[in-house]
Amino acid sequence: MRERAAATVVELFHDDPTVAVVLADVSLDLFADVLQGDPRRAVNVGIMEGTAVGVAAGFALEGFRPVVHTIAPFLAERALEQIKLDFGYQCLEGLFLTIGASYDYGTSGMTHHAPGDVAALSTVPGMEILVPGGPGEAAELVRQTYANGRPTYIRTSVAANAEDRKLGLGGLTLVREGRDLTVIAAGPLLDRTLEAVADIDATVLYATTVVPLDGQMLRAAAAPAAEFLVVEPFYEGTLAPQVTAALAHRPARIESVGVPRRIISRYGSSEEHDRALGLDVCGIRERALALQNS
């Protein structure tokens, strides 16, 4: 995803003279053409994420469309106050493109983990948060949102679904219809979720826009049963308030499957973390069956 998303930003930079790129010493090889091509609107500030956000806000105030790129925890958590004040408070347009969530850099330890990025950034009023499930979707979402007039966060990851999907307009796409369970699977967790519920009569919705969640689509497509399973590649329960609000008109039992809200002290690959934390096919299936049979 990183490569396709970055290549799309480079294309936009060359096609649209209002695009500005601000880097924080990450993925410099992917943006070398930009940095060398027009340094007036492309800058690497070094490992200073707060500064990167401030510089991007300056570009936005001058009429540019800034794209900020770095690792997820360094942007969503370390520079959260700058995003809140510089972009949220001033209602500025900007695209924040990250890599590394939730624990793609798991061998580097908790300093490089970001399962709380979506929850943190959702506190910024007006922020749109997107979680693509594949390289093509990441590229498409960059094109759709870089000039949308609001702050937007795109969360890319190493994990990806086998194929890109045609996305629904509101970012919540109906994949399968069923009666006994409604499943919302976010971004790169769709394929494993579909495998986990293959023999369950479940409606499956694919979420790529997670903030704001398309409540209208959820209400229209939900199965008759009261059980809802939310499978999310960040802290479990992050999407629960939006799901609850969308379903206020009907009985609903909501179970969240995501990264447990505890300190992750073990080191390993993202696949190893998924297995240990119950975000693989077996873990998701166990939670789905428990909800269905409870």
PDB file of C-alpha atoms in Angstrom:
ATOM      1  CA  MET A   1       0.000   0.000   0.000  1.00  0.00           C
ATOM      2  CA  ARG A   2       2.780   2.430   0.889  1.00  0.00           C
ATOM      3  CA  GLU A   3       4.301   2.291  -2.580  1.00  0.00           C
ATOM      4  CA  ARG A   4       1.003   2.745  -4.465  1.00  0.00           C
ATOM      5  CA  ALA A   5      -0.173   5.542  -2.189  1.00  0.00           C
ATOM      6  CA  ALA A   6       3.165   7.350  -2.440  1.00  0.00           C
ATOM      7  CA  ALA A   7       3.259   6.944  -6.232  1.00  0.00           C
ATOM      8  CA  THR A   8      -0.217   8.477  -6.418  1.00  0.00           C
ATOM      9  CA  VAL A   9       0.888  11.465  -4.331  1.00  0.00           C
ATOM     10  CA  VAL A  10       3.867  11.951  -6.669  1.00  0.00           C
ATOM     11  CA  GLU A  11       1.546  11.890  -9.693  1.00  0.00           C
ATOM     12  CA  LEU A  12      -0.774  14.424  -8.087  1.00  0.00           C
ATOM     13  CA  PHE A  13       2.205  16.615  -7.213  1.00  0.00           C
ATOM     14  CA  HIS A  14       3.206  16.790 -10.873  1.00  0.00           C
ATOM     15  CA  ASP A  15      -0.363  17.181 -12.173  1.00  0.00           C
ATOM     16  CA  ASP A  16      -1.655  19.695  -9.624  1.00  0.00           C
ATOM     17  CA  PRO A  17       0.531  22.720  -8.753  1.00  0.00           C
ATOM     18  CA  THR A  18      -1.445  23.231  -5.536  1.00  0.00           C
ATOM     19  CA  VAL A  19      -0.186  19.959  -3.996  1.00  0.00           C
ATOM     20  CA  ALA A  20       2.546  20.325  -1.371  1.00  0.00           C
ATOM     21  CA  VAL A  21       4.374  17.410   0.281  1.00  0.00           C
ATOM     22  CA  VAL A  22       5.796  17.468   3.810  1.00  0.00           C
ATOM     23  CA  LEU A  23       7.924  14.512   4.971  1.00  0.00           C
ATOM     24  CA  ALA A  24       9.435  13.609   8.338  1.00  0.00           C
ATOM     25  CA  ASP A  25      12.443  11.557   7.221  1.00  0.00           C
ATOM     26  CA  VAL A  26      10.288   8.569   6.203  1.00  0.00           C
ATOM     27  CA  SER A  27       9.946   6.993   2.705  1.00  0.00           C
ATOM     28  CA  LEU A  28      12.337   9.532   1.207  1.00  0.00           C
ATOM     29  CA  ASP A  29      13.206   7.159  -1.627  1.00  0.00           C
ATOM     30  CA  LEU A  30       9.562   7.056  -2.714  1.00  0.00           C
ATOM     31  CA  PHE A  31       9.348  10.851  -2.807  1.00  0.00           C
ATOM     32  CA  ALA A  32      12.826  11.600  -4.227  1.00  0.00           C
ATOM     33  CA  ASP A  33      11.355  12.865  -7.504  1.00  0.00           C
ATOM     34  CA  VAL A  34       9.164  15.321  -5.619  1.00  0.00           C
ATOM     35  CA  LEU A  35      11.910  16.619  -3.336  1.00  0.00           C
ATOM     36  CA  GLN A  36      14.245  17.199  -6.275  1.00  0.00           C
ATOM     37  CA  GLY A  37      11.569  18.431  -8.676  1.00  0.00           C
ATOM     38  CA  ASP A  38      10.179  21.470  -6.854  1.00  0.00           C
ATOM     39  CA  PRO A  39      11.623  22.160  -3.388  1.00  0.00           C
ATOM     40  CA  ARG A  40       9.356  25.217  -3.038  1.00  0.00           C
ATOM     41  CA  ARG A  41       6.421  22.924  -2.251  1.00  0.00           C
ATOM     42  CA  ALA A  42       8.159  19.752  -1.081  1.00  0.00           C
ATOM     43  CA  VAL A  43      10.155  19.602   2.135  1.00  0.00           C
ATOM     44  CA  ASN A  44      11.633  17.018   4.497  1.00  0.00           C
ATOM     45  CA  VAL A  45      11.676  18.513   7.997  1.00  0.00           C
ATOM     46  CA  GLY A  46      13.463  15.540   9.557  1.00  0.00           C
ATOM     47  CA  ILE A  47      12.258  13.637  12.602  1.00  0.00           C
ATOM     48  CA  MET A  48      10.040  16.501  13.805  1.00  0.00           C
ATOM     49  CA  GLU A  49       6.444  15.449  13.278  1.00  0.00           C
ATOM     50  CA  GLY A  50       4.912  18.455  15.062  1.00  0.00           C
ATOM     51  CA  THR A  51       6.924  20.725  12.812  1.00  0.00           C
ATOM     52  CA  ALA A  52       5.751  18.763   9.772  1.00  0.00           C
ATOM     53  CA  VAL A  53       2.122  19.421  10.721  1.00  0.00           C
ATOM     54  CA  GLY A  54       2.840  23.104  11.336  1.00  0.00           C
ATOM     55  CA  VAL A  55       4.586  23.489   7.993  1.00  0.00           C
ATOM     56  CA  ALA A  56       1.681  21.709   6.286  1.00  0.00           C
ATOM     57  CA  ALA A  57      -0.764  24.112   7.945  1.00  0.00           C
ATOM     58  CA  GLY A  58       1.270  26.999   6.581  1.00  0.00           C
ATOM     59  CA  PHE A  59       0.995  25.546   3.102  1.00  0.00           C
ATOM     60  CA  ALA A  60      -2.780  25.143   3.567  1.00  0.00           C
ATOM     61  CA  LEU A  61      -3.162  28.770   4.698  1.00  0.00           C
ATOM     62  CA  GLU A  62      -1.390  29.845   1.510  1.00  0.00           C
ATOM     63  CA  GLY A  63      -3.845  27.942  -0.685  1.00  0.00           C
ATOM     64  CA  PHE A  64      -1.919  24.687  -1.149  1.00  0.00           C
ATOM     65  CA  ARG A  65      -3.204  21.159  -0.567  1.00  0.00           C
ATOM     66  CA  PRO A  66      -0.633  19.596   1.762  1.00  0.00           C
ATOM     67  CA  VAL A  67       0.128  15.899   2.101  1.00  0.00           C
ATOM     68  CA  VAL A  68       1.995  14.862   5.263  1.00  0.00           C
ATOM     69  CA  HIS A  69       3.632  11.439   5.404  1.00  0.00           C
ATOM     70  CA  THR A  70       5.320   9.540   8.234  1.00  0.00           C
ATOM     71  CA  ILE A  71       4.844   6.533  10.549  1.00  0.00           C
ATOM     72  CA  ALA A  72       1.429   6.307  12.240  1.00  0.00           C
ATOM     73  CA  PRO A  73       2.398   6.646  15.938  1.00  0.00           C
ATOM     74  CA  PHE A  74       4.651   9.613  15.215  1.00  0.00           C
ATOM     75  CA  LEU A  75       1.824  11.482  13.493  1.00  0.00           C
ATOM     76  CA  ALA A  76      -1.416  10.385  15.147  1.00  0.00           C
ATOM     77  CA  GLU A  77      -0.105  10.435  18.711  1.00  0.00           C
ATOM     78  CA  ARG A  78       3.071  12.485  18.884  1.00  0.00           C
ATOM     79  CA  ALA A  79       1.676  15.341  16.766  1.00  0.00           C
ATOM     80  CA  LEU A  80      -1.974  15.073  17.810  1.00  0.00           C
ATOM     81  CA  GLU A  81      -2.072  18.522  19.423  1.00  0.00           C
ATOM     82  CA  GLN A  82      -0.689  20.176  16.306  1.00  0.00           C
ATOM     83  CA  ILE A  83      -3.275  18.425  14.146  1.00  0.00           C
ATOM     84  CA  LYS A  84      -6.046  19.440  16.541  1.00  0.00           C
ATOM     85  CA  LEU A  85      -5.032  23.111  16.666  1.00  0.00           C
ATOM     86  CA  ASP A  86      -3.468  23.741  13.266  1.00  0.00           C
ATOM     87  CA  PHE A  87      -5.974  21.780  11.168  1.00  0.00           C
ATOM     88  CA  GLY A  88      -9.032  21.047  13.305  1.00  0.00           C
ATOM     89  CA  TYR A  89      -9.355  24.448  14.983  1.00  0.00           C
ATOM     90  CA  GLN A  90      -8.666  26.346  11.759  1.00  0.00           C
ATOM     91  CA  CYS A  91     -10.747  23.979   9.580  1.00  0.00           C
ATOM     92  CA  LEU A  92      -7.872  23.471   7.151  1.00  0.00           C
ATOM     93  CA  GLU A  93      -7.577  20.955   4.343  1.00  0.00           C
ATOM     94  CA  GLY A  94      -4.806  18.391   4.537  1.00  0.00           C
ATOM     95  CA  LEU A  95      -4.083  14.742   3.806  1.00  0.00           C
ATOM     96  CA  PHE A  96      -2.215  12.735   6.470  1.00  0.00           C
ATOM     97  CA  LEU A  97      -0.845   9.544   4.933  1.00  0.00           C
ATOM     98  CA  THR A  98       0.752   7.033   7.286  1.00  0.00           C
ATOM     99  CA  ILE A  99       2.360   3.617   7.366  1.00  0.00           C
ATOM    100  CA  GLY A 100       3.097   1.204  10.182  1.00  0.00           C
ATOM    101  CA  ALA A 101      -0.246   0.752  11.944  1.00  0.00           C
ATOM    102  CA  SER A 102      -1.066  -1.040  14.148  1.00  0.00           C
ATOM    103  CA  TYR A 103       2.175  -2.939  14.726  1.00  0.00           C
ATOM    104  CA  ASP A 104       3.776  -3.354  11.319  1.00  0.00           C
ATOM    105  CA  TYR A 105       6.983  -2.279  13.046  1.00  0.00           C
ATOM    106  CA  GLY A 106       6.355  -4.823  15.815  1.00  0.00           C
ATOM    107  CA  THR A 107      10.014  -5.750  16.052  1.00  0.00           C
ATOM    108  CA  SER A 108      10.745  -2.164  17.146  1.00  0.00           C
ATOM    109  CA  GLY A 109       8.495  -2.358  20.201  1.00  0.00           C
ATOM    110  CA  MET A 110       5.735  -0.149  21.561  1.00  0.00           C
ATOM    111  CA  THR A 111       7.336   3.128  20.445  1.00  0.00           C
ATOM    112  CA  HIS A 112       6.412   2.086  16.911  1.00  0.00           C
ATOM    113  CA  HIS A 113       2.938   0.690  17.664  1.00  0.00           C
ATOM    114  CA  ALA A 114      -0.220   2.668  16.829  1.00  0.00           C
ATOM    115  CA  PRO A 115      -3.398   0.727  17.626  1.00  0.00           C
ATOM    116  CA  GLY A 116      -4.788   3.933  19.157  1.00  0.00           C
ATOM    117  CA  ASP A 117      -4.361   6.149  16.104  1.00  0.00           C
ATOM    118  CA  VAL A 118      -7.967   6.045  14.889  1.00  0.00           C
ATOM    119  CA  ALA A 119      -9.359   6.656  18.378  1.00  0.00           C
ATOM    120  CA  ALA A 120      -6.985   9.580  18.933  1.00  0.00           C
ATOM    121  CA  LEU A 121      -7.599  11.312  15.615  1.00  0.00           C
ATOM    122  CA  SER A 122     -11.357  10.825  15.831  1.00  0.00           C
ATOM    123  CA  THR A 123     -11.281  13.428  18.637  1.00  0.00           C
ATOM    124  CA  VAL A 124     -10.414  16.110  16.055  1.00  0.00           C
ATOM    125  CA  PRO A 125     -13.715  17.608  14.828  1.00  0.00           C
ATOM    126  CA  GLY A 126     -14.162  17.277  11.068  1.00  0.00           C
ATOM    127  CA  MET A 127     -11.449  14.635  10.673  1.00  0.00           C
ATOM    128  CA  GLU A 128     -12.131  11.915   8.097  1.00  0.00           C
ATOM    129  CA  ILE A 129     -10.370   8.576   8.685  1.00  0.00           C
ATOM    130  CA  LEU A 130      -9.878   5.992   5.941  1.00  0.00           C
ATOM    131  CA  VAL A 131      -8.544   2.442   6.214  1.00  0.00           C
ATOM    132  CA  PRO A 132      -7.941   0.913   2.766  1.00  0.00           C
ATOM    133  CA  GLY A 133      -7.676  -2.839   2.426  1.00  0.00           C
ATOM    134  CA  GLY A 134      -5.343  -2.990  -0.561  1.00  0.00           C
ATOM    135  CA  PRO A 135      -2.878  -1.011  -2.702  1.00  0.00           C
ATOM    136  CA  GLY A 136      -5.392  -0.038  -5.379  1.00  0.00           C
ATOM    137  CA  GLU A 137      -7.871   1.149  -2.767  1.00  0.00           C
ATOM    138  CA  ALA A 138      -5.165   3.222  -1.086  1.00  0.00           C
ATOM    139  CA  ALA A 139      -4.333   4.913  -4.382  1.00  0.00           C
ATOM    140  CA  GLU A 140      -8.007   5.528  -5.136  1.00  0.00           C
ATOM    141  CA  LEU A 141      -8.662   7.031  -1.714  1.00  0.00           C
ATOM    142  CA  VAL A 142      -5.658   9.359  -2.018  1.00  0.00           C
ATOM    143  CA  ARG A 143      -7.083  10.696  -5.289  1.00  0.00           C
ATOM    144  CA  GLN A 144     -10.580  11.047  -3.868  1.00  0.00           C
ATOM    145  CA  THR A 145      -9.583  12.920  -0.717  1.00  0.00           C
ATOM    146  CA  TYR A 146      -6.467  15.026  -1.277  1.00  0.00           C
ATOM    147  CA  ALA A 147      -8.640  18.016  -2.271  1.00  0.00           C
ATOM    148  CA  ASN A 148     -11.787  17.329  -0.253  1.00  0.00           C
ATOM    149  CA  GLY A 149     -11.640  20.502   1.850  1.00  0.00           C
ATOM    150  CA  ARG A 150     -11.099  18.851   5.247  1.00  0.00           C
ATOM    151  CA  PRO A 151      -8.388  17.055   7.236  1.00  0.00           C
ATOM    152  CA  THR A 152      -8.181  13.400   6.200  1.00  0.00           C
ATOM    153  CA  TYR A 153      -6.158  10.518   7.622  1.00  0.00           C
ATOM    154  CA  ILE A 154      -5.326   7.499   5.445  1.00  0.00           C
ATOM    155  CA  ARG A 155      -3.995   4.512   7.357  1.00  0.00           C
ATOM    156  CA  THR A 156      -1.993   2.067   5.212  1.00  0.00           C
ATOM    157  CA  SER A 157      -0.581  -1.219   6.458  1.00  0.00           C
ATOM    158  CA  VAL A 158       1.471  -4.220   5.465  1.00  0.00           C
ATOM    159  CA  ALA A 159      -1.578  -6.473   5.817  1.00  0.00           C
ATOM    160  CA  ALA A 160      -3.865  -6.392   2.794  1.00  0.00           C
ATOM    161  CA  ASN A 161      -6.755  -8.281   1.268  1.00  0.00           C
ATOM    162  CA  ALA A 162      -6.056 -10.467  -1.761  1.00  0.00           C
ATOM    163  CA  GLU A 163      -7.906  -8.148  -4.143  1.00  0.00           C
ATOM    164  CA  ASP A 164      -9.021  -4.533  -4.229  1.00  0.00           C
ATOM    165  CA  ARG A 165     -12.767  -3.975  -4.142  1.00  0.00           C
ATOM    166  CA  LYS A 166     -15.102  -1.473  -5.708  1.00  0.00           C
ATOM    167  CA  LEU A 167     -15.925   0.776  -2.772  1.00  0.00           C
ATOM    168  CA  GLY A 168     -19.334   2.102  -1.837  1.00  0.00           C
ATOM    169  CA  LEU A 169     -19.791   5.873  -1.971  1.00  0.00           C
ATOM    170  CA  GLY A 170     -20.062   6.250   1.796  1.00  0.00           C
ATOM    171  CA  GLY A 171     -17.144   3.984   2.564  1.00  0.00           C
ATOM    172  CA  LEU A 172     -19.313   1.073   3.788  1.00  0.00           C
ATOM    173  CA  THR A 173     -19.715  -1.577   1.090  1.00  0.00           C
ATOM    174  CA  LEU A 174     -22.163  -4.491   1.164  1.00  0.00           C
ATOM    175  CA  VAL A 175     -20.219  -7.688   0.433  1.00  0.00           C
ATOM    176  CA  ARG A 176     -22.655 -10.399   1.501  1.00  0.00           C
ATOM    177  CA  GLU A 177     -26.218 -10.658   2.769  1.00  0.00           C
ATOM    178  CA  GLY A 178     -27.416 -12.913   5.591  1.00  0.00           C
ATOM    179  CA  ARG A 179     -29.951 -13.085   8.430  1.00  0.00           C
ATOM    180  CA  ASP A 180     -28.264 -14.364  11.604  1.00  0.00           C
ATOM    181  CA  LEU A 181     -25.457 -11.845  12.137  1.00  0.00           C
ATOM    182  CA  THR A 182     -24.202  -8.505  10.840  1.00  0.00           C
ATOM    183  CA  VAL A 183     -20.432  -8.190  10.487  1.00  0.00           C
ATOM    184  CA  ILE A 184     -18.535  -4.963   9.840  1.00  0.00           C
ATOM    185  CA  ALA A 185     -14.953  -5.676   8.732  1.00  0.00           C
ATOM    186  CA  ALA A 186     -12.559  -2.749   8.419  1.00  0.00           C
ATOM    187  CA  GLY A 187      -9.804  -2.440   5.828  1.00  0.00           C
ATOM    188  CA  PRO A 188      -7.265  -5.290   5.600  1.00  0.00           C
ATOM    189  CA  LEU A 189      -9.283  -7.584   7.886  1.00  0.00           C
ATOM    190  CA  LEU A 190     -12.022  -8.264   5.313  1.00  0.00           C
ATOM    191  CA  ASP A 191     -10.609 -11.438   3.736  1.00  0.00           C
ATOM    192  CA  ARG A 192      -9.883 -13.191   7.007  1.00  0.00           C
ATOM    193  CA  THR A 193     -13.300 -12.152   8.348  1.00  0.00           C
ATOM    194  CA  LEU A 194     -15.072 -13.597   5.306  1.00  0.00           C
ATOM    195  CA  GLU A 195     -13.179 -16.860   5.821  1.00  0.00           C
ATOM    196  CA  ALA A 196     -14.042 -16.862   9.521  1.00  0.00           C
ATOM    197  CA  VAL A 197     -17.814 -16.528   8.900  1.00  0.00           C
ATOM    198  CA  ALA A 198     -17.962 -18.557   5.691  1.00  0.00           C
ATOM    199  CA  ASP A 199     -20.535 -21.026   7.081  1.00  0.00           C
ATOM    200  CA  ILE A 200     -22.513 -18.453   9.090  1.00  0.00           C
ATOM    201  CA  ASP A 201     -25.578 -16.811   7.540  1.00  0.00           C
ATOM    202  CA  ALA A 202     -24.163 -13.328   7.997  1.00  0.00           C
ATOM    203  CA  THR A 203     -24.425  -9.957   6.328  1.00  0.00           C
ATOM    204  CA  VAL A 204     -20.896  -8.636   5.811  1.00  0.00           C
ATOM    205  CA  LEU A 205     -20.180  -4.937   5.360  1.00  0.00           C
ATOM    206  CA  TYR A 206     -16.731  -3.682   4.369  1.00  0.00           C
ATOM    207  CA  ALA A 207     -15.643  -0.425   6.000  1.00  0.00           C
ATOM    208  CA  THR A 208     -12.935   1.704   4.412  1.00  0.00           C
ATOM    209  CA  THR A 209     -14.226   5.028   5.726  1.00  0.00           C
ATOM    210  CA  VAL A 210     -14.339   4.418   9.476  1.00  0.00           C
ATOM    211  CA  VAL A 211     -14.835   8.038  10.608  1.00  0.00           C
ATOM    212  CA  PRO A 212     -17.522   9.030   9.892  1.00  0.00           C
ATOM    213  CA  LEU A 213     -19.067   5.580   9.562  1.00  0.00           C
ATOM    214  CA  ASP A 214     -21.939   5.399   7.071  1.00  0.00           C
ATOM    215  CA  GLY A 215     -24.807   4.929   9.511  1.00  0.00           C
ATOM    216  CA  GLN A 216     -27.439   5.136   6.791  1.00  0.00           C
ATOM    217  CA  MET A 217     -25.904   2.211   4.907  1.00  0.00           C
ATOM    218  CA  LEU A 218     -25.518   0.223   8.124  1.00  0.00           C
ATOM    219  CA  ARG A 219     -29.188   0.697   8.999  1.00  0.00           C
ATOM    220  CA  ALA A 220     -30.328  -0.229   5.494  1.00  0.00           C
ATOM    221  CA  ALA A 221     -28.164  -3.351   5.122  1.00  0.00           C
ATOM    222  CA  ALA A 222     -28.144  -4.831   8.632  1.00  0.00           C
ATOM    223  CA  ALA A 223     -29.464  -8.350   9.133  1.00  0.00           C
ATOM    224  CA  PRO A 224     -32.708  -8.878  11.077  1.00  0.00           C
ATOM    225  CA  ALA A 225     -30.816 -10.429  14.025  1.00  0.00           C
ATOM    226  CA  ALA A 226     -29.731  -8.182  16.891  1.00  0.00           C
ATOM    227  CA  GLU A 227     -26.113  -9.405  16.899  1.00  0.00           C
ATOM    228  CA  PHE A 228     -23.388  -7.208  15.373  1.00  0.00           C
ATOM    229  CA  LEU A 229     -19.695  -8.111  15.110  1.00  0.00           C
ATOM    230  CA  VAL A 230     -17.223  -5.279  14.424  1.00  0.00           C
ATOM    231  CA  VAL A 231     -13.784  -6.461  13.273  1.00  0.00           C
ATOM    232  CA  GLU A 232     -11.301  -3.587  13.395  1.00  0.00           C
ATOM    233  CA  PRO A 233      -7.485  -3.490  12.951  1.00  0.00           C
ATOM    234  CA  PHE A 234      -7.048  -0.977  15.798  1.00  0.00           C
ATOM    235  CA  TYR A 235      -8.112  -0.858  19.446  1.00  0.00           C
ATOM    236  CA  GLU A 236     -11.255  -2.934  19.940  1.00  0.00           C
ATOM    237  CA  GLY A 237     -14.305  -0.822  20.617  1.00  0.00           C
ATOM    238  CA  THR A 238     -13.070   2.156  18.604  1.00  0.00           C
ATOM    239  CA  LEU A 239     -16.035   2.048  16.212  1.00  0.00           C
ATOM    240  CA  ALA A 240     -18.597   0.966  18.814  1.00  0.00           C
ATOM    241  CA  PRO A 241     -19.928   4.487  19.579  1.00  0.00           C
ATOM    242  CA  GLN A 242     -20.695   5.131  15.908  1.00  0.00           C
ATOM    243  CA  VAL A 243     -22.288   1.712  15.453  1.00  0.00           C
ATOM    244  CA  THR A 244     -24.371   2.216  18.605  1.00  0.00           C
ATOM    245  CA  ALA A 245     -25.546   5.634  17.426  1.00  0.00           C
ATOM    246  CA  ALA A 246     -26.502   4.297  14.002  1.00  0.00           C
ATOM    247  CA  LEU A 247     -28.560   1.483  15.570  1.00  0.00           C
ATOM    248  CA  ALA A 248     -30.298   3.527  18.262  1.00  0.00           C
ATOM    249  CA  HIS A 249     -33.661   2.776  16.632  1.00  0.00           C
ATOM    250  CA  ARG A 250     -33.435  -1.010  17.162  1.00  0.00           C
ATOM    251  CA  PRO A 251     -32.168  -3.668  19.595  1.00  0.00           C
ATOM    252  CA  ALA A 252     -28.478  -4.437  19.040  1.00  0.00           C
ATOM    253  CA  ARG A 253     -25.800  -6.513  20.762  1.00  0.00           C
ATOM    254  CA  ILE A 254     -22.399  -5.316  19.600  1.00  0.00           C
ATOM    255  CA  GLU A 255     -19.186  -7.319  19.958  1.00  0.00           C
ATOM    256  CA  SER A 256     -15.873  -5.711  18.990  1.00  0.00           C
ATOM    257  CA  VAL A 257     -12.905  -7.737  17.752  1.00  0.00           C
ATOM    258  CA  GLY A 258      -9.747  -5.666  17.546  1.00  0.00           C
ATOM    259  CA  VAL A 259      -6.415  -5.046  19.198  1.00  0.00           C
ATOM    260  CA  PRO A 260      -6.893  -5.633  22.954  1.00  0.00           C
ATOM    261  CA  ARG A 261      -6.508  -2.506  25.073  1.00  0.00           C
ATOM    262  CA  ARG A 262      -3.389  -3.601  26.887  1.00  0.00           C
ATOM    263  CA  ILE A 263       0.340  -3.043  26.650  1.00  0.00           C
ATOM    264  CA  ILE A 264       1.881  -5.137  23.882  1.00  0.00           C
ATOM    265  CA  SER A 265       5.249  -6.104  25.280  1.00  0.00           C
ATOM    266  CA  ARG A 266       6.206  -8.925  22.915  1.00  0.00           C
ATOM    267  CA  TYR A 267       8.242  -8.455  19.747  1.00  0.00           C
ATOM    268  CA  GLY A 268       7.470 -10.022  16.382  1.00  0.00           C
ATOM    269  CA  SER A 269       5.956  -9.616  12.929  1.00  0.00           C
ATOM    270  CA  SER A 270       2.482  -8.231  12.307  1.00  0.00           C
ATOM    271  CA  GLU A 271       1.272 -11.759  11.488  1.00  0.00           C
ATOM    272  CA  GLU A 272       2.609 -13.062  14.797  1.00  0.00           C
ATOM    273  CA  HIS A 273       0.910 -10.241  16.673  1.00  0.00           C
ATOM    274  CA  ASP A 274      -2.387 -10.920  14.858  1.00  0.00           C
ATOM    275  CA  ARG A 275      -2.214 -14.565  15.904  1.00  0.00           C
ATOM    276  CA  ALA A 276      -1.336 -13.780  19.504  1.00  0.00           C
ATOM    277  CA  LEU A 277      -4.061 -11.131  19.814  1.00  0.00           C
ATOM    278  CA  GLY A 278      -6.889 -13.085  18.179  1.00  0.00           C
ATOM    279  CA  LEU A 279      -7.026 -11.144  14.914  1.00  0.00           C
ATOM    280  CA  ASP A 280      -6.372 -14.129  12.672  1.00  0.00           C
ATOM    281  CA  VAL A 281      -9.089 -16.292  11.083  1.00  0.00           C
ATOM    282  CA  CYS A 282      -9.330 -18.622  14.095  1.00  0.00           C
ATOM    283  CA  GLY A 283      -9.612 -15.780  16.596  1.00  0.00           C
ATOM    284  CA  ILE A 284     -12.285 -13.933  14.602  1.00  0.00           C
ATOM    285  CA  ARG A 285     -14.259 -17.148  14.030  1.00  0.00           C
ATOM    286  CA  GLU A 286     -14.232 -18.000  17.727  1.00  0.00           C
ATOM    287  CA  ARG A 287     -15.658 -14.584  18.621  1.00  0.00           C
ATOM    288  CA  ALA A 288     -18.276 -14.758  15.833  1.00  0.00           C
ATOM    289  CA  LEU A 289     -19.534 -18.171  16.937  1.00  0.00           C
ATOM    290  CA  ALA A 290     -19.636 -17.119  20.575  1.00  0.00           C
ATOM    291  CA  LEU A 291     -21.744 -14.094  19.668  1.00  0.00           C
ATOM    292  CA  GLN A 292     -24.072 -16.095  17.423  1.00  0.00           C
ATOM    293  CA  ASN A 293     -24.621 -18.795  20.034  1.00  0.00           C
ATOM    294  CA  SER A 294     -24.908 -16.600  23.118  1.00  0.00           C
TER     295      SER A 294
END
